[in-house]
Short mmCIF file of C-alpha atoms in Angstrom, two decimals:
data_model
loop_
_atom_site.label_atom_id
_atom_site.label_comp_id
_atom_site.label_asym_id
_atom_site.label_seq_id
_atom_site.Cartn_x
_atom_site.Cartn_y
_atom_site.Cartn_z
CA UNK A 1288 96.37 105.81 128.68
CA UNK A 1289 94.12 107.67 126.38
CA UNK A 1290 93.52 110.39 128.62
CA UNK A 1291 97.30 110.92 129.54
CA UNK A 1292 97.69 111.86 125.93
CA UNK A 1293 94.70 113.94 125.65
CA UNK A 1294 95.76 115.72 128.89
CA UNK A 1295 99.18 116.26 127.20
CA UNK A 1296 97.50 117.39 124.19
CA UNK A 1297 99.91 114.62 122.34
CA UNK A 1298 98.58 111.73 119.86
CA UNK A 1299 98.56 108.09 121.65
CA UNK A 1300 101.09 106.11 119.26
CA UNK A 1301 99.69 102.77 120.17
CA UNK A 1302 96.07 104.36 118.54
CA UNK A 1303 97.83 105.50 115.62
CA UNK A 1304 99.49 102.46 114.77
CA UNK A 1305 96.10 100.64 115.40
CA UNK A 1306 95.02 103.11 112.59
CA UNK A 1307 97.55 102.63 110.61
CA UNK A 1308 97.09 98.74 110.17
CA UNK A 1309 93.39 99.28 109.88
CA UNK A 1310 94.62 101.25 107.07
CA UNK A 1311 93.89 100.18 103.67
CA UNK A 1312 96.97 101.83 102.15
CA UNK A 1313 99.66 99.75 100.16
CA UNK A 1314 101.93 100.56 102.94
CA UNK A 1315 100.55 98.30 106.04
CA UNK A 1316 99.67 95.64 103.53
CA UNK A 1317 103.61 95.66 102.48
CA UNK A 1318 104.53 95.22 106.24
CA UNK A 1319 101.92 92.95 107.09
CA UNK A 1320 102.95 90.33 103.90
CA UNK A 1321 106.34 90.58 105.06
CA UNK A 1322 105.66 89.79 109.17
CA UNK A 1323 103.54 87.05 108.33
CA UNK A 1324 106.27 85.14 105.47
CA UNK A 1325 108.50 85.45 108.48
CA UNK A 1326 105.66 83.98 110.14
CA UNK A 1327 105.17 81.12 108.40
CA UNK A 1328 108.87 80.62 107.87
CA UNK A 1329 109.32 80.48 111.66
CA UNK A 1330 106.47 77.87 111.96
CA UNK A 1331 107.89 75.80 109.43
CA UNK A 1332 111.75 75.56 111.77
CA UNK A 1333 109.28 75.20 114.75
CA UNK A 1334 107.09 72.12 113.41
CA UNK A 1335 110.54 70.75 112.50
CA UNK A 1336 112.15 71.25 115.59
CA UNK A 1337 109.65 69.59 117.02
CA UNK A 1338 109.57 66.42 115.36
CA UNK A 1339 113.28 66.31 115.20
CA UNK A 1340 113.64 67.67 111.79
CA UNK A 1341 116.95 69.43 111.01
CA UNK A 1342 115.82 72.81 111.43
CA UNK A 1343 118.94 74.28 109.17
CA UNK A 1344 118.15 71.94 106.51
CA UNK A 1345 114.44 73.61 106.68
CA UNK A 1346 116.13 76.67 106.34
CA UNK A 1347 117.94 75.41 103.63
CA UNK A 1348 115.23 74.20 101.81
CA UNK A 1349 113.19 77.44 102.40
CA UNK A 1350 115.93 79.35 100.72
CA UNK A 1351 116.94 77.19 97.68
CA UNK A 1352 113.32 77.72 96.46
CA UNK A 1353 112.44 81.26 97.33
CA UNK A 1354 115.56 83.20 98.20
CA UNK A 1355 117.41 84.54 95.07
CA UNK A 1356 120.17 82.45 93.83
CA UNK A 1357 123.26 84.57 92.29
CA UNK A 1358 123.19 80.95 89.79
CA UNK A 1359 122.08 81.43 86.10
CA UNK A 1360 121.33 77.63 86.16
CA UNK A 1361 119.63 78.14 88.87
CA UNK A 1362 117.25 81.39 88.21
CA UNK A 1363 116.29 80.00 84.82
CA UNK A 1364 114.45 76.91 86.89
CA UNK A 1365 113.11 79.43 89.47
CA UNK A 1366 112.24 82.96 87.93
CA UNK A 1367 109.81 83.46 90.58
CA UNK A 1368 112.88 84.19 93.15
CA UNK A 1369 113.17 87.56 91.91
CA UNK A 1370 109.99 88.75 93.57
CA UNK A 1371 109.74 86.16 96.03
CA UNK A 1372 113.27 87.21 98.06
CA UNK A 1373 112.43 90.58 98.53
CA UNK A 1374 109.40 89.48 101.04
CA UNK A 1375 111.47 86.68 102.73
CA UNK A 1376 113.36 87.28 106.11
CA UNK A 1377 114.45 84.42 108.19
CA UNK A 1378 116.16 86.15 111.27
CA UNK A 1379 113.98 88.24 113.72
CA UNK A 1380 116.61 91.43 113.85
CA UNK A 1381 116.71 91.42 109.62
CA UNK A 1382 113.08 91.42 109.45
CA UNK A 1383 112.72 94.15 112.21
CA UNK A 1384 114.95 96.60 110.85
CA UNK A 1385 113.53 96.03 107.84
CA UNK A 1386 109.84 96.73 108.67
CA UNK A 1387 111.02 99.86 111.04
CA UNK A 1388 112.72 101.62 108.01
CA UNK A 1389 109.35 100.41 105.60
CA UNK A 1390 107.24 102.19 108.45
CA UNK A 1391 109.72 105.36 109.04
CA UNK A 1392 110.18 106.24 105.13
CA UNK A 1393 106.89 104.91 103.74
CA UNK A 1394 105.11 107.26 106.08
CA UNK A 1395 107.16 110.24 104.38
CA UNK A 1396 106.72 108.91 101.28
CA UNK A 1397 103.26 108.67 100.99
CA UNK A 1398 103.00 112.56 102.44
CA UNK A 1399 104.29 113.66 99.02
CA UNK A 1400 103.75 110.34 96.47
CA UNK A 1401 100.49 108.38 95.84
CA UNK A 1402 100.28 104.61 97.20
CA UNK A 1403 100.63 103.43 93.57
CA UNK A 1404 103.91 105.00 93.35
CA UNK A 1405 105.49 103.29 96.61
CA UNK A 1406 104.13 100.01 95.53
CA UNK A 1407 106.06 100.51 92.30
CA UNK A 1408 109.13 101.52 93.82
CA UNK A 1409 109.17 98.65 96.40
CA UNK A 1410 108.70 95.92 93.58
CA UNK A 1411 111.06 97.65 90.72
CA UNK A 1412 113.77 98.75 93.56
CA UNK A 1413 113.75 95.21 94.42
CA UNK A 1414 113.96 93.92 90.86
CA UNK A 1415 116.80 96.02 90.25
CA UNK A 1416 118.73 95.37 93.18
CA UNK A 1417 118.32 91.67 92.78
CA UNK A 1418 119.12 91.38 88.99
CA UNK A 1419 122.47 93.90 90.32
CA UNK A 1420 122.93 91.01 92.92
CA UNK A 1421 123.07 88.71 90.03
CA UNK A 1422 124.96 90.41 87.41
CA UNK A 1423 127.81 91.20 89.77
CA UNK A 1424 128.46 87.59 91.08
CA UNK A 1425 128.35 86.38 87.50
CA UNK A 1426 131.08 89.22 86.05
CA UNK A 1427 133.47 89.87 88.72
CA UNK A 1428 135.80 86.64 89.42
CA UNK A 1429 136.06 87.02 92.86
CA UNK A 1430 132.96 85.69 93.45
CA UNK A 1431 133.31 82.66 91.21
CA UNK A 1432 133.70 80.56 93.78
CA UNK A 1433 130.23 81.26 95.66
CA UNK A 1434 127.91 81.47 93.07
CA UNK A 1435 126.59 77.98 93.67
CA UNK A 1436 125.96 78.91 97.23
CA UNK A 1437 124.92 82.48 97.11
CA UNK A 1438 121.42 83.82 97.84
CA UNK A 1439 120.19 87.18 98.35
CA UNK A 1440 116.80 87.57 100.36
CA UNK A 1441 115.04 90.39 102.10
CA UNK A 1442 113.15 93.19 101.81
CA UNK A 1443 116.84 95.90 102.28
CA UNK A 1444 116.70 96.45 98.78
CA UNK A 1445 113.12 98.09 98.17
CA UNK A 1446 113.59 99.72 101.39
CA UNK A 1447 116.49 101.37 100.06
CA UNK A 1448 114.92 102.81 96.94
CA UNK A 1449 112.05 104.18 98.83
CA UNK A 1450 115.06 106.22 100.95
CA UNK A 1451 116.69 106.90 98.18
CA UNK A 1452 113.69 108.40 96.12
CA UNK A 1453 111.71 110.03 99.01
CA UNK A 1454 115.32 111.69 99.93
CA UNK A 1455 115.83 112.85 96.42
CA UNK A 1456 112.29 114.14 96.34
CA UNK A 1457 112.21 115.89 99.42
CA UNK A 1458 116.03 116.63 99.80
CA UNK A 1459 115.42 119.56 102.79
CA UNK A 1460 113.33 117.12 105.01
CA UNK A 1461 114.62 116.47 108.12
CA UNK A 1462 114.08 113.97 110.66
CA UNK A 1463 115.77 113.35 114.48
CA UNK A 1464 118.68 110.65 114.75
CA UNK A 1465 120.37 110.04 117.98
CA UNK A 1466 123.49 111.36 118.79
CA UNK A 1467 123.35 113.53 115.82
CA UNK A 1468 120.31 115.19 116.15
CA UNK A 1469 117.95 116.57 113.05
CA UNK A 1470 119.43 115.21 110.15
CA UNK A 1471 118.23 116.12 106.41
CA UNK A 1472 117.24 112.91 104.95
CA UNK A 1473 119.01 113.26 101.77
CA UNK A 1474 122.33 113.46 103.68
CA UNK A 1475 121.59 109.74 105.37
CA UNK A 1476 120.16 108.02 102.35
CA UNK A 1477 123.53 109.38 100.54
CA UNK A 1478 125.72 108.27 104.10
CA UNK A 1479 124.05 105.03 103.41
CA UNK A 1480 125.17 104.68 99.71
CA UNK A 1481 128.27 105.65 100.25
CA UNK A 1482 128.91 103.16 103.67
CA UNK A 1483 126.86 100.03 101.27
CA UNK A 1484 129.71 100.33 98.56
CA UNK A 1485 132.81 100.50 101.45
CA UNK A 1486 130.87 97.60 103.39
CA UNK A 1487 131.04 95.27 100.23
CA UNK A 1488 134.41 94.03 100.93
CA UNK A 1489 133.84 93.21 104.41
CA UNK A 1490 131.13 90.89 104.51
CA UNK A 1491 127.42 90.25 102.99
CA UNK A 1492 128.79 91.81 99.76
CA UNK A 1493 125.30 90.41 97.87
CA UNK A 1494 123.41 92.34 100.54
CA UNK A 1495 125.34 95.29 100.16
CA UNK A 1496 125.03 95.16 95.96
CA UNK A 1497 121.54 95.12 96.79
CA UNK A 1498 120.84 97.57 98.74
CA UNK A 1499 123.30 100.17 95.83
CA UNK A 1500 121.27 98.60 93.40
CA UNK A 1501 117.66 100.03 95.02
CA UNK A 1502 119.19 102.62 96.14
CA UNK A 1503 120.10 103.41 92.22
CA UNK A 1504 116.58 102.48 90.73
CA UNK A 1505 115.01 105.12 93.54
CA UNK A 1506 117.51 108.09 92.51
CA UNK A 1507 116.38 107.51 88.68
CA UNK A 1508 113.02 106.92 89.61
CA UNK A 1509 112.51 110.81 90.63
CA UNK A 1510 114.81 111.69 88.23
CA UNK A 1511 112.62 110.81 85.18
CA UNK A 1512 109.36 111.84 87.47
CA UNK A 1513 110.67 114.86 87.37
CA UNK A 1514 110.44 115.06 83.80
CA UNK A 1515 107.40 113.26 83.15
CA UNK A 1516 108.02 109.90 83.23
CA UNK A 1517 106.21 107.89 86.12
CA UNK A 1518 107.35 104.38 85.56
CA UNK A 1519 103.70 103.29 88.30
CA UNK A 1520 101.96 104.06 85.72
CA UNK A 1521 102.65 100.33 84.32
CA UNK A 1522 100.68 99.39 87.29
CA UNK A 1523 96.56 99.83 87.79
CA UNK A 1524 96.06 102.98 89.69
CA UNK A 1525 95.44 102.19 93.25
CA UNK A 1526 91.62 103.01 94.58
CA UNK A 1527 91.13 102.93 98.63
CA UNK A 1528 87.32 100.78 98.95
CA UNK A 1529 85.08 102.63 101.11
CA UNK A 1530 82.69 100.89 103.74
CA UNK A 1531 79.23 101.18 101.93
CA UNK A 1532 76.97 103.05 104.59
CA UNK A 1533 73.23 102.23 104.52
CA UNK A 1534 71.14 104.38 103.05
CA UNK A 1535 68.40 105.87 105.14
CA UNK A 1536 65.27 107.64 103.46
CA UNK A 1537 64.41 111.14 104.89
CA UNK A 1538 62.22 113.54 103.56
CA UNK A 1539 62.41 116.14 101.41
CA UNK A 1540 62.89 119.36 103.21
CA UNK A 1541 62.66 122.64 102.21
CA UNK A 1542 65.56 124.73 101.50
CA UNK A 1543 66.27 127.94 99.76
CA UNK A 1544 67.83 126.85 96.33
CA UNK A 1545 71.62 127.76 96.09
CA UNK A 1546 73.55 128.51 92.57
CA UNK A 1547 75.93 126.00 92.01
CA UNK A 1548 79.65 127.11 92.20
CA UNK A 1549 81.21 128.77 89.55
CA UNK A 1550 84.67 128.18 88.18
CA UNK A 1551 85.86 130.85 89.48
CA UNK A 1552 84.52 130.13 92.89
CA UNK A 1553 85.77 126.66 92.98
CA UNK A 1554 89.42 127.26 91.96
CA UNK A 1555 89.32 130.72 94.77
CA UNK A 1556 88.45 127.50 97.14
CA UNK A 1557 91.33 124.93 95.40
CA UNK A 1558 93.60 127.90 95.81
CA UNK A 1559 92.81 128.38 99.73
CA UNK A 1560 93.47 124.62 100.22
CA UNK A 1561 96.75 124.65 98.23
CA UNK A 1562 98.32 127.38 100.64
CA UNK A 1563 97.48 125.57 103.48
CA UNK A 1564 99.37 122.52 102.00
CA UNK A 1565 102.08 124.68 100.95
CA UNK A 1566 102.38 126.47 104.62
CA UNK A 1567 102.29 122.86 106.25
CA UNK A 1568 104.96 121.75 103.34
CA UNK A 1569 107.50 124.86 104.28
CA UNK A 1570 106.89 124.27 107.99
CA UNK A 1571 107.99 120.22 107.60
CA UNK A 1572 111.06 121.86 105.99
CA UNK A 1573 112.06 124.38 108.60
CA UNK A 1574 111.16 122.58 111.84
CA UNK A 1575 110.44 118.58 110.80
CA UNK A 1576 107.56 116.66 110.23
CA UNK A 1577 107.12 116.44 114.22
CA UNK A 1578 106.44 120.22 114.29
CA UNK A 1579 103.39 120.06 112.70
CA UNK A 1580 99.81 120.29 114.76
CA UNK A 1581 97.27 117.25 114.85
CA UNK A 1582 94.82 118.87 112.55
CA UNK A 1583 98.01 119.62 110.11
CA UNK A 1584 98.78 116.36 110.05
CA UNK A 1585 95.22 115.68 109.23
CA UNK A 1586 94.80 117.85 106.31
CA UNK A 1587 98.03 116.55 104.82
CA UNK A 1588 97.24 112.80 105.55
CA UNK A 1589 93.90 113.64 103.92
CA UNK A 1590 95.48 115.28 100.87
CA UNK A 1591 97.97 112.56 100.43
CA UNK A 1592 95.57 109.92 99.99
CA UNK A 1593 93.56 111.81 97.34
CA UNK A 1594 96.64 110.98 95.11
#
């Protein structure tokens, strides 16, 4: 398989995604806590299937102590909820979608935005869309009649506010959609909005509020980062750990002694290596992110994670 790709001079997708979960970014680690909650979760209804538990009341129980209740007598007992929904899933196509969209717009995101600055807008985009979630049920009367019973769960609201802030960031970068072909992504994370506020109406309205209400905290989020304000920087900057490699005692050989740099050598060199980003930057604009050469994609994976 390997050498089909290397014959077609393409990268072998199953290799990167092996890389990509080898990966100590924030981004695999979101995915990977999500898949296995569902995990569990699905163990749990399968242990009580099998001992002739009622597997909805499992689910039941599942959700009435992590899933977010739209309740104020509820939430004050379990706070925790608010952090806890956005990782639970109990439905295989929920947590699939999901995870693709995580993979799809993480990936861009982290091209442009450090790893501290995703993990931030997962957690706060999921705050706000919960506490949204909340606040609506609790003010508008015609849901007055379902608070007891509503919950909101799922990771569709920090999803949307990495969409929403990646496509605000990077409003002219485009990607390939069926049926429509390349689409800028700012267009579909507006689309989105727009068909989340019409959908409320017609079904999973507290999913819906959600999803506006990440959607909103990602929009702001680039709005103030634009000037100055980086609301990540409440959390620890995130450092990638490096395997320690053993050190091995050679000796000393001779070599002609070289001047160190100078500053104006070294920012001649920072300038070289800021073009090239720029050139691979204008080229993602004009032709998509799919345009771009192995080694480009290199150099800006590279330069991403020095962030």
């Amino acid at each position: 398989m390997n050498q089909f790709y290397q014959q077609q001079g393409r990268p072998n997708p199953l290799e990167d995604l092996k890389k990509f979960f080898r990966g100590s970014s924030i981004l695999p680690r979101l995915i990977i806590i999500n898949i296995g909650i569902w995990v569990l979760v699905q163990i749990a209804f399968a242990i009580g299937w099998a001992f002739n538990y009622s597997v909805p009341l499992i689910e039941h129980t599942i959700l009435e102590y992590f899933a977010l209740p739209a309740s104020l007598d509820l939430l004050i007992y379990r706070p925790w909820t608010l952090l806890s929904y956005m990782f639970l899933h109990t439905s295989f196509l929920h947590i699939l979608f999901n995870m693709l969209w995580l993979y799809w717009f993480g990936k861009i995101f982290t091209q442009y935005l450090s790893q501290r600055q995703l993990l931030t807008t997962y957690l706060l985009g999921g705050l706000v869309g919960g506490i949204l979630f909340v606040f609506t049920y609790n003010i508008f009367p015609v849901f007055s009649d379902i608070i007891p019973q509503a919950r909101a769960l799922g990771a569709s609201a920090s999803v949307m506010a990495i969409v929403a802030a990646i496509s605000l960031y990077m409003p002219n970068y485009t990607i390939s959609l069926i049926l429509f072909g390349r689409v800028k992504i700012f267009y579909l994370a507006l689309a989105l909005f727009i068909l989340d506020f019409f959908m409320i109406r017609h079904g999973n309205a507290g999913g819906h509020i959600a999803h506006i209400g990440g959607a909103v905290y990602g929009f702001l989020y680039i709005h103030y980062l634009r000037r100055g304000r980086d609301f990540s920087k409440i959390f620890p900057k995130i450092k990638r750990k490096e395997k320690r490699r053993p050190t091995i005692k050679r000796k000393p050989k001779k070599t002609n002694a070289k001047r160190p740099s100078s500053d104006e050598d070294f920012n001649k060199d920072r300038a070289v290596k800021q073009k090239k980003i720029d050139d691979i930057l204008d080229k993602i604009s004009r032709s998509g992110y799919d345009s771009l050469t192995k080694d480009e994609k290199e150099l800006l994976f590279n330069q991403s994670n020095k962030k």
